[in-house]
């Protein structure tokens, strides 16, 4: 599952993909229509085409380089530490049993319930 969260750790949008699909190609469709100043993502999103596209859009990519890169790219480690908000969002979503165990057979029903659970979490924070 790929998720876009705001600066407070609230769910903005997400998509489901097969487990064997790479992460980086999913970033641009998720960011369609959004203009974030920074994109915080894990190593799975480290790809030169993605970073170049983000730079052309005016978004700073805060993505640590893969360990096997020959020439590691620099990134803002202090800003990357704020990624814990996204990880907390995942753990809060998994508190809903239906999300944690994935009882839904269809992807659309599962994603719909994730959006409902995210709405409940958003309302709890108000």
Short mmCIF file of C-alpha atoms in Angstrom, two decimals:
data_model
loop_
_atom_site.label_atom_id
_atom_site.label_comp_id
_atom_site.label_asym_id
_atom_site.label_seq_id
_atom_site.Cartn_x
_atom_site.Cartn_y
_atom_site.Cartn_z
CA UNK A 1 0.00 0.00 0.00
CA UNK A 2 1.22 3.47 -0.89
CA UNK A 3 0.02 6.45 1.14
CA UNK A 4 0.24 10.22 0.88
CA UNK A 5 -0.01 11.94 4.26
CA UNK A 6 0.03 15.60 5.20
CA UNK A 7 2.44 17.28 7.61
CA UNK A 8 0.32 16.26 10.60
CA UNK A 9 0.29 12.57 9.65
CA UNK A 10 -3.24 12.52 8.28
CA UNK A 11 -4.19 10.31 5.35
CA UNK A 12 -4.61 12.26 2.09
CA UNK A 13 -4.81 9.47 -0.48
CA UNK A 14 -3.53 5.98 -1.10
CA UNK A 15 -3.44 3.12 -3.56
CA UNK A 16 -2.97 -0.62 -3.45
CA UNK A 17 -0.53 -2.53 -5.62
CA UNK A 18 0.73 -6.07 -5.82
CA UNK A 19 3.51 -6.86 -3.38
CA UNK A 20 6.07 -7.62 -6.08
CA UNK A 21 5.64 -4.27 -7.89
CA UNK A 22 8.31 -1.61 -7.33
CA UNK A 23 7.46 1.43 -5.22
CA UNK A 24 8.92 4.31 -7.26
CA UNK A 25 6.48 4.22 -10.24
CA UNK A 26 3.52 4.64 -7.84
CA UNK A 27 4.71 7.99 -6.47
CA UNK A 28 3.83 10.28 -9.38
CA UNK A 29 0.24 9.05 -9.86
CA UNK A 30 -0.36 9.52 -6.13
CA UNK A 31 1.00 13.07 -6.21
CA UNK A 32 -1.13 14.06 -9.22
CA UNK A 33 -2.86 17.34 -8.43
CA UNK A 34 -0.78 17.94 -5.29
CA UNK A 35 2.13 20.37 -5.04
CA UNK A 36 4.11 19.37 -1.94
CA UNK A 37 7.25 21.28 -1.06
CA UNK A 38 8.92 18.06 0.17
CA UNK A 39 8.40 14.37 -0.48
CA UNK A 40 9.54 12.12 2.34
CA UNK A 41 9.79 8.50 1.27
CA UNK A 42 11.78 5.39 2.11
CA UNK A 43 14.58 3.80 0.07
CA UNK A 44 12.14 1.94 -2.16
CA UNK A 45 11.30 5.21 -3.89
CA UNK A 46 14.93 6.06 -4.70
CA UNK A 47 15.16 6.34 -8.48
CA UNK A 48 16.83 8.97 -10.62
CA UNK A 49 13.79 9.53 -12.92
CA UNK A 50 11.50 10.10 -9.94
CA UNK A 51 13.91 12.54 -8.24
CA UNK A 52 14.41 14.41 -11.53
CA UNK A 53 10.65 14.68 -12.13
CA UNK A 54 10.08 15.92 -8.59
CA UNK A 55 12.83 18.51 -8.97
CA UNK A 56 11.25 19.74 -12.21
CA UNK A 57 7.94 20.17 -10.34
CA UNK A 58 9.63 22.13 -7.56
CA UNK A 59 9.38 19.36 -4.96
CA UNK A 60 12.44 18.49 -2.90
CA UNK A 61 12.89 14.72 -2.63
CA UNK A 62 13.91 13.64 0.87
CA UNK A 63 14.66 10.02 0.03
CA UNK A 64 17.70 8.20 1.40
CA UNK A 65 19.79 6.53 -1.30
CA UNK A 66 19.73 2.77 -1.74
CA UNK A 67 22.65 1.07 -0.04
CA UNK A 68 24.05 -0.34 -3.28
CA UNK A 69 24.21 3.00 -5.12
CA UNK A 70 27.66 3.71 -6.48
CA UNK A 71 27.35 7.44 -5.93
CA UNK A 72 25.02 8.10 -3.00
CA UNK A 73 22.74 11.10 -3.36
CA UNK A 74 22.59 13.64 -0.55
CA UNK A 75 19.36 14.04 1.43
CA UNK A 76 18.19 15.99 4.47
CA UNK A 77 18.40 13.47 7.32
CA UNK A 78 16.84 15.86 9.85
CA UNK A 79 13.77 16.35 7.65
CA UNK A 80 13.64 12.60 6.92
CA UNK A 81 13.21 12.00 10.65
CA UNK A 82 9.72 13.51 10.30
CA UNK A 83 8.70 10.40 8.35
CA UNK A 84 7.71 8.86 11.66
CA UNK A 85 4.32 10.55 11.19
CA UNK A 86 3.59 8.31 8.22
CA UNK A 87 4.72 5.22 10.13
CA UNK A 88 2.43 6.22 13.00
CA UNK A 89 -0.43 6.57 10.51
CA UNK A 90 0.14 2.99 9.36
CA UNK A 91 0.18 1.70 12.94
CA UNK A 92 -2.99 3.63 13.80
CA UNK A 93 -4.74 2.25 10.71
CA UNK A 94 -3.74 -1.27 11.71
CA UNK A 95 -5.55 -0.83 15.02
CA UNK A 96 -8.69 -1.46 13.00
CA UNK A 97 -8.95 -5.24 12.87
CA UNK A 98 -10.43 -5.22 9.38
CA UNK A 99 -7.37 -3.37 8.06
CA UNK A 100 -4.82 -5.44 9.96
CA UNK A 101 -6.20 -8.80 8.85
CA UNK A 102 -7.54 -7.72 5.44
CA UNK A 103 -10.86 -9.54 5.51
CA UNK A 104 -12.03 -7.83 2.31
CA UNK A 105 -11.49 -9.82 -0.85
CA UNK A 106 -11.69 -6.96 -3.32
CA UNK A 107 -9.15 -4.16 -3.43
CA UNK A 108 -11.82 -1.48 -3.78
CA UNK A 109 -13.63 -2.55 -0.60
CA UNK A 110 -10.34 -2.75 1.31
CA UNK A 111 -9.23 0.71 0.15
CA UNK A 112 -12.68 2.13 0.92
CA UNK A 113 -12.47 0.84 4.49
CA UNK A 114 -8.96 2.29 4.85
CA UNK A 115 -10.36 5.67 3.81
CA UNK A 116 -13.20 5.29 6.31
CA UNK A 117 -10.77 4.35 9.08
CA UNK A 118 -8.55 7.31 8.15
CA UNK A 119 -11.57 9.59 8.39
CA UNK A 120 -12.36 8.27 11.87
CA UNK A 121 -8.74 8.87 12.92
CA UNK A 122 -8.84 12.37 11.44
CA UNK A 123 -12.01 13.17 13.40
CA UNK A 124 -10.48 11.83 16.63
CA UNK A 125 -7.61 14.29 16.27
CA UNK A 126 -9.92 17.31 16.02
#
